Amino acid sequence: MRRKRRNFIALLFLLGFGTVIFVLSNRAALYEAVQLAMSEGNSFRYVFHVLIGKLPDLLMKYSTSLIWAYGIFIAGVILLEERNPDRTIRWLLVLILLPVIGFLLYIFLGPDIRIRKNFRRLKRKKKPRIPEVAPLLSRIDKLKAVEVGGVKTATLLLKNSRALPTEANRVTMLLNGSETYIEIKKSLWKAQSYIYLEFYAVHNDKIGNDFKDILIAKVKEGLTVKFIYDSVGSWTIGKKFVKELKDAGVHVHSFLPVSFPMLRRDLNYRNHRKIVIVDGTVGFMGGLNIGDIYISGEPSLGYWRDTHLKIEGPAVGCLEEIFNTDCLFCDGNHVPAERTSEYSNSGNSTVQIVASGPDSNWQSIHQGYFSLITNAKKFVLVTTPYLVPGESLLTALTVASLSGVDVRILIPLKGDHAVAQWATMSNVEELLRAGVKVYAYQRGFIHSKILVADDSIVSVGTANLDARSLEINFEVQAFVYDRAVAGEFIKAFRNDLKHSQKLHLHEWLKRPVKNKILEKASRLWSTQL
């Protein structure tokens, strides 16, 4: 109701603004018409016929005034809400060059300042009070697993997102769909109290129905089960799938539902997180959604390479807080479950769980990536399906390489989105010129989102190296300070390189002109990706 009222007020404002522009720009003609109507000897019928004769011209001028009002109004909204000047300029060009189509594109694809404000208002209102940062800063220097290279990053993440560093966690790397789903299903079947799930994309296929059956079975055992899916990422899930869950007693919520999601695949403010919480003691997060493609692959792309994490220990509580905040947004009556068992303290990993999105004051994960890259002393290893990092991270990568740090980036040879893939390739030349080693994964599509700095810190989660993940979507990333865990990811990265093609500058410069044109064209829209 409030949204409809705001839309009505905005429409009245637009009409009023257009009327003011029309009156001011046609004041002489309007004054003449008034004088004519008031002059002696002119009957009402005569004046009426004169005005009717001028009506088409007046309507044309009024329409022109409305277009000007619309342009000024939309430009004002964009300038007020956008933090990315490149994106602002591109939207302004679209609105100027395509008055009607541009407006429709903005309605479908443009960000909504009201939603961003709602997110932040809800976060301030609902999120549990976190201790002040100052007393916690002294703890970071005392953390055994956080070495000198990680202190700056840990401090940054504590300040920009209140991400508490927790010790004594056990972190397990899970490779690809088969291994990940086996571990998640095992934990779900062992659940004794409650289960929380949150996924960007849930497919109505064999794997999707396997998860559905487990959730229904656990509800029948008396457990509390809550499930959040993104309405755009899961647009093929189907009403029947959701109804079966709800009828069984699962608390199901669609995050920011929209009309015609199949036409709006790249809407803003999507919940791109993948979270599973079991009894508050075991958590899963990473790059995998729920679907058969993570096991069988896709015909056009082949094998689907991805990475997930299993976390046991205090960091699960931080992951659960993120879920609770998202669930409160979907359901104001959500009451966080009470954890009944103790955390497992058998691990040696210090972990920070970092959330970012439109409800954040800072681009937390973006800044975390920047910190890892700029503070690295020996090497930086990056795996990402989309390499559209923006100017700051691109500069960080090139400066690190030029400074003597061994920077290696692994991207897919074939992408699942054409424009994003061409935009990715548009950044390769600059990186190669700076000495960055770029590899293209040939075995299939690599979907992992990983950054390893030196041999002691690894970041794993849902955030791609693109503007949409780092600035717009809801994401979650784990920063793990542990040499043993980092070593496992370094080993996995080297193994992936065996299935990859190293790109060389002299060969890359010889690529077809058509490719260069597509890269340049896609790069123009890189801030929208």
JSON list of N, CA, C and O in Angstrom, two decimals, residues 202-228:
[
{"chain": "A", "resi": 202, "resn": "VAL", "atom": "N", "xyz": [17.29, -22.32, -7.03]},
{"chain": "A", "resi": 202, "resn": "VAL", "atom": "CA", "xyz": [16.84, -23.66, -6.69]},
{"chain": "A", "resi": 202, "resn": "VAL", "atom": "C", "xyz": [16.08, -24.20, -7.90]},
{"chain": "A", "resi": 202, "resn": "VAL", "atom": "O", "xyz": [15.12, -23.59, -8.36]},
{"chain": "A", "resi": 203, "resn": "HIS", "atom": "N", "xyz": [16.54, -25.34, -8.41]},
{"chain": "A", "resi": 203, "resn": "HIS", "atom": "CA", "xyz": [15.94, -25.91, -9.61]},
{"chain": "A", "resi": 203, "resn": "HIS", "atom": "C", "xyz": [14.97, -27.04, -9.24]},
{"chain": "A", "resi": 203, "resn": "HIS", "atom": "O", "xyz": [15.21, -27.81, -8.31]},
{"chain": "A", "resi": 204, "resn": "ASN", "atom": "N", "xyz": [13.90, -27.10, -9.99]},
{"chain": "A", "resi": 204, "resn": "ASN", "atom": "CA", "xyz": [12.91, -28.16, -9.78]},
{"chain": "A", "resi": 204, "resn": "ASN", "atom": "C", "xyz": [13.33, -29.38, -10.59]},
{"chain": "A", "resi": 204, "resn": "ASN", "atom": "O", "xyz": [12.74, -29.72, -11.60]},
{"chain": "A", "resi": 205, "resn": "ASP", "atom": "N", "xyz": [14.37, -30.05, -10.12]},
{"chain": "A", "resi": 205, "resn": "ASP", "atom": "CA", "xyz": [14.90, -31.24, -10.79]},
{"chain": "A", "resi": 205, "resn": "ASP", "atom": "C", "xyz": [15.19, -32.30, -9.73]},
{"chain": "A", "resi": 205, "resn": "ASP", "atom": "O", "xyz": [14.69, -32.21, -8.60]},
{"chain": "A", "resi": 206, "resn": "LYS", "atom": "N", "xyz": [16.00, -33.29, -10.07]},
{"chain": "A", "resi": 206, "resn": "LYS", "atom": "CA", "xyz": [16.24, -34.39, -9.13]},
{"chain": "A", "resi": 206, "resn": "LYS", "atom": "C", "xyz": [16.87, -33.89, -7.83]},
{"chain": "A", "resi": 206, "resn": "LYS", "atom": "O", "xyz": [16.39, -34.22, -6.74]},
{"chain": "A", "resi": 207, "resn": "ILE", "atom": "N", "xyz": [17.95, -33.12, -7.94]},
{"chain": "A", "resi": 207, "resn": "ILE", "atom": "CA", "xyz": [18.61, -32.63, -6.73]},
{"chain": "A", "resi": 207, "resn": "ILE", "atom": "C", "xyz": [17.68, -31.72, -5.94]},
{"chain": "A", "resi": 207, "resn": "ILE", "atom": "O", "xyz": [17.59, -31.80, -4.72]},
{"chain": "A", "resi": 208, "resn": "GLY", "atom": "N", "xyz": [16.97, -30.84, -6.65]},
{"chain": "A", "resi": 208, "resn": "GLY", "atom": "CA", "xyz": [16.03, -29.95, -5.97]},
{"chain": "A", "resi": 208, "resn": "GLY", "atom": "C", "xyz": [14.97, -30.72, -5.22]},
{"chain": "A", "resi": 208, "resn": "GLY", "atom": "O", "xyz": [14.63, -30.38, -4.07]},
{"chain": "A", "resi": 209, "resn": "ASN", "atom": "N", "xyz": [14.44, -31.77, -5.82]},
{"chain": "A", "resi": 209, "resn": "ASN", "atom": "CA", "xyz": [13.41, -32.57, -5.16]},
{"chain": "A", "resi": 209, "resn": "ASN", "atom": "C", "xyz": [13.98, -33.43, -4.04]},
{"chain": "A", "resi": 209, "resn": "ASN", "atom": "O", "xyz": [13.28, -33.72, -3.06]},
{"chain": "A", "resi": 210, "resn": "ASP", "atom": "N", "xyz": [15.25, -33.81, -4.16]},
{"chain": "A", "resi": 210, "resn": "ASP", "atom": "CA", "xyz": [15.90, -34.52, -3.05]},
{"chain": "A", "resi": 210, "resn": "ASP", "atom": "C", "xyz": [15.92, -33.63, -1.81]},
{"chain": "A", "resi": 210, "resn": "ASP", "atom": "O", "xyz": [15.61, -34.09, -0.69]},
{"chain": "A", "resi": 211, "resn": "PHE", "atom": "N", "xyz": [16.32, -32.38, -2.00]},
{"chain": "A", "resi": 211, "resn": "PHE", "atom": "CA", "xyz": [16.35, -31.45, -0.87]},
{"chain": "A", "resi": 211, "resn": "PHE", "atom": "C", "xyz": [14.94, -31.21, -0.33]},
{"chain": "A", "resi": 211, "resn": "PHE", "atom": "O", "xyz": [14.73, -31.16, 0.89]},
{"chain": "A", "resi": 212, "resn": "LYS", "atom": "N", "xyz": [13.99, -31.07, -1.22]},
{"chain": "A", "resi": 212, "resn": "LYS", "atom": "CA", "xyz": [12.60, -30.85, -0.80]},
{"chain": "A", "resi": 212, "resn": "LYS", "atom": "C", "xyz": [12.11, -32.01, 0.07]},
{"chain": "A", "resi": 212, "resn": "LYS", "atom": "O", "xyz": [11.50, -31.80, 1.13]},
{"chain": "A", "resi": 213, "resn": "ASP", "atom": "N", "xyz": [12.39, -33.23, -0.35]},
{"chain": "A", "resi": 213, "resn": "ASP", "atom": "CA", "xyz": [11.93, -34.41, 0.40]},
{"chain": "A", "resi": 213, "resn": "ASP", "atom": "C", "xyz": [12.58, -34.46, 1.79]},
{"chain": "A", "resi": 213, "resn": "ASP", "atom": "O", "xyz": [11.92, -34.85, 2.77]},
{"chain": "A", "resi": 214, "resn": "ILE", "atom": "N", "xyz": [13.85, -34.10, 1.87]},
{"chain": "A", "resi": 214, "resn": "ILE", "atom": "CA", "xyz": [14.53, -34.10, 3.18]},
{"chain": "A", "resi": 214, "resn": "ILE", "atom": "C", "xyz": [13.90, -33.07, 4.11]},
{"chain": "A", "resi": 214, "resn": "ILE", "atom": "O", "xyz": [13.63, -33.34, 5.28]},
{"chain": "A", "resi": 215, "resn": "LEU", "atom": "N", "xyz": [13.64, -31.87, 3.58]},
{"chain": "A", "resi": 215, "resn": "LEU", "atom": "CA", "xyz": [13.05, -30.82, 4.41]},
{"chain": "A", "resi": 215, "resn": "LEU", "atom": "C", "xyz": [11.67, -31.23, 4.92]},
{"chain": "A", "resi": 215, "resn": "LEU", "atom": "O", "xyz": [11.34, -31.01, 6.10]},
{"chain": "A", "resi": 216, "resn": "ILE", "atom": "N", "xyz": [10.89, -31.82, 4.04]},
{"chain": "A", "resi": 216, "resn": "ILE", "atom": "CA", "xyz": [9.55, -32.26, 4.45]},
{"chain": "A", "resi": 216, "resn": "ILE", "atom": "C", "xyz": [9.65, -33.36, 5.51]},
{"chain": "A", "resi": 216, "resn": "ILE", "atom": "O", "xyz": [8.90, -33.36, 6.50]},
{"chain": "A", "resi": 217, "resn": "ALA", "atom": "N", "xyz": [10.59, -34.27, 5.33]},
{"chain": "A", "resi": 217, "resn": "ALA", "atom": "CA", "xyz": [10.77, -35.36, 6.30]},
{"chain": "A", "resi": 217, "resn": "ALA", "atom": "C", "xyz": [11.18, -34.80, 7.67]},
{"chain": "A", "resi": 217, "resn": "ALA", "atom": "O", "xyz": [10.70, -35.28, 8.72]},
{"chain": "A", "resi": 218, "resn": "LYS", "atom": "N", "xyz": [12.05, -33.80, 7.69]},
{"chain": "A", "resi": 218, "resn": "LYS", "atom": "CA", "xyz": [12.52, -33.25, 8.96]},
{"chain": "A", "resi": 218, "resn": "LYS", "atom": "C", "xyz": [11.41, -32.45, 9.66]},
{"chain": "A", "resi": 218, "resn": "LYS", "atom": "O", "xyz": [11.35, -32.43, 10.89]},
{"chain": "A", "resi": 219, "resn": "VAL", "atom": "N", "xyz": [10.55, -31.80, 8.88]},
{"chain": "A", "resi": 219, "resn": "VAL", "atom": "CA", "xyz": [9.41, -31.09, 9.48]},
{"chain": "A", "resi": 219, "resn": "VAL", "atom": "C", "xyz": [8.49, -32.09, 10.16]},
{"chain": "A", "resi": 219, "resn": "VAL", "atom": "O", "xyz": [7.98, -31.85, 11.27]},
{"chain": "A", "resi": 220, "resn": "LYS", "atom": "N", "xyz": [8.27, -33.24, 9.53]},
{"chain": "A", "resi": 220, "resn": "LYS", "atom": "CA", "xyz": [7.42, -34.27, 10.11]},
{"chain": "A", "resi": 220, "resn": "LYS", "atom": "C", "xyz": [8.01, -34.83, 11.40]},
{"chain": "A", "resi": 220, "resn": "LYS", "atom": "O", "xyz": [7.28, -35.35, 12.26]},
{"chain": "A", "resi": 221, "resn": "GLU", "atom": "N", "xyz": [9.34, -34.71, 11.55]},
{"chain": "A", "resi": 221, "resn": "GLU", "atom": "CA", "xyz": [9.99, -35.14, 12.79]},
{"chain": "A", "resi": 221, "resn": "GLU", "atom": "C", "xyz": [9.85, -34.10, 13.89]},
{"chain": "A", "resi": 221, "resn": "GLU", "atom": "O", "xyz": [10.27, -34.34, 15.04]},
{"chain": "A", "resi": 222, "resn": "GLY", "atom": "N", "xyz": [9.29, -32.95, 13.55]},
{"chain": "A", "resi": 222, "resn": "GLY", "atom": "CA", "xyz": [9.09, -31.90, 14.55]},
{"chain": "A", "resi": 222, "resn": "GLY", "atom": "C", "xyz": [10.10, -30.78, 14.53]},
{"chain": "A", "resi": 222, "resn": "GLY", "atom": "O", "xyz": [10.07, -29.90, 15.40]},
{"chain": "A", "resi": 223, "resn": "LEU", "atom": "N", "xyz": [11.00, -30.75, 13.54]},
{"chain": "A", "resi": 223, "resn": "LEU", "atom": "CA", "xyz": [12.01, -29.71, 13.46]},
{"chain": "A", "resi": 223, "resn": "LEU", "atom": "C", "xyz": [11.43, -28.43, 12.85]},
{"chain": "A", "resi": 223, "resn": "LEU", "atom": "O", "xyz": [10.46, -28.49, 12.08]},
{"chain": "A", "resi": 224, "resn": "THR", "atom": "N", "xyz": [12.02, -27.31, 13.17]},
{"chain": "A", "resi": 224, "resn": "THR", "atom": "CA", "xyz": [11.70, -26.04, 12.52]},
{"chain": "A", "resi": 224, "resn": "THR", "atom": "C", "xyz": [12.56, -25.92, 11.27]},
{"chain": "A", "resi": 224, "resn": "THR", "atom": "O", "xyz": [13.79, -26.00, 11.36]},
{"chain": "A", "resi": 225, "resn": "VAL", "atom": "N", "xyz": [11.93, -25.72, 10.12]},
{"chain": "A", "resi": 225, "resn": "VAL", "atom": "CA", "xyz": [12.66, -25.61, 8.86]},
{"chain": "A", "resi": 225, "resn": "VAL", "atom": "C", "xyz": [12.25, -24.32, 8.17]},
{"chain": "A", "resi": 225, "resn": "VAL", "atom": "O", "xyz": [11.06, -24.08, 7.94]},
{"chain": "A", "resi": 226, "resn": "LYS", "atom": "N", "xyz": [13.23, -23.50, 7.84]},
{"chain": "A", "resi": 226, "resn": "LYS", "atom": "CA", "xyz": [12.98, -22.23, 7.14]},
{"chain": "A", "resi": 226, "resn": "LYS", "atom": "C", "xyz": [13.82, -22.18, 5.88]},
{"chain": "A", "resi": 226, "resn": "LYS", "atom": "O", "xyz": [15.01, -22.54, 5.91]},
{"chain": "A", "resi": 227, "resn": "PHE", "atom": "N", "xyz": [13.20, -21.73, 4.81]},
{"chain": "A", "resi": 227, "resn": "PHE", "atom": "CA", "xyz": [13.81, -21.81, 3.48]},
{"chain": "A", "resi": 227, "resn": "PHE", "atom": "C", "xyz": [13.56, -20.51, 2.72]},
{"chain": "A", "resi": 227, "resn": "PHE", "atom": "O", "xyz": [12.41, -20.11, 2.54]},
{"chain": "A", "resi": 228, "resn": "ILE", "atom": "N", "xyz": [14.63, -19.83, 2.32]},
{"chain": "A", "resi": 228, "resn": "ILE", "atom": "CA", "xyz": [14.54, -18.59, 1.54]},
{"chain": "A", "resi": 228, "resn": "ILE", "atom": "C", "xyz": [15.15, -18.85, 0.16]},
{"chain": "A", "resi": 228, "resn": "ILE", "atom": "O", "xyz": [16.26, -19.39, 0.05]}
]
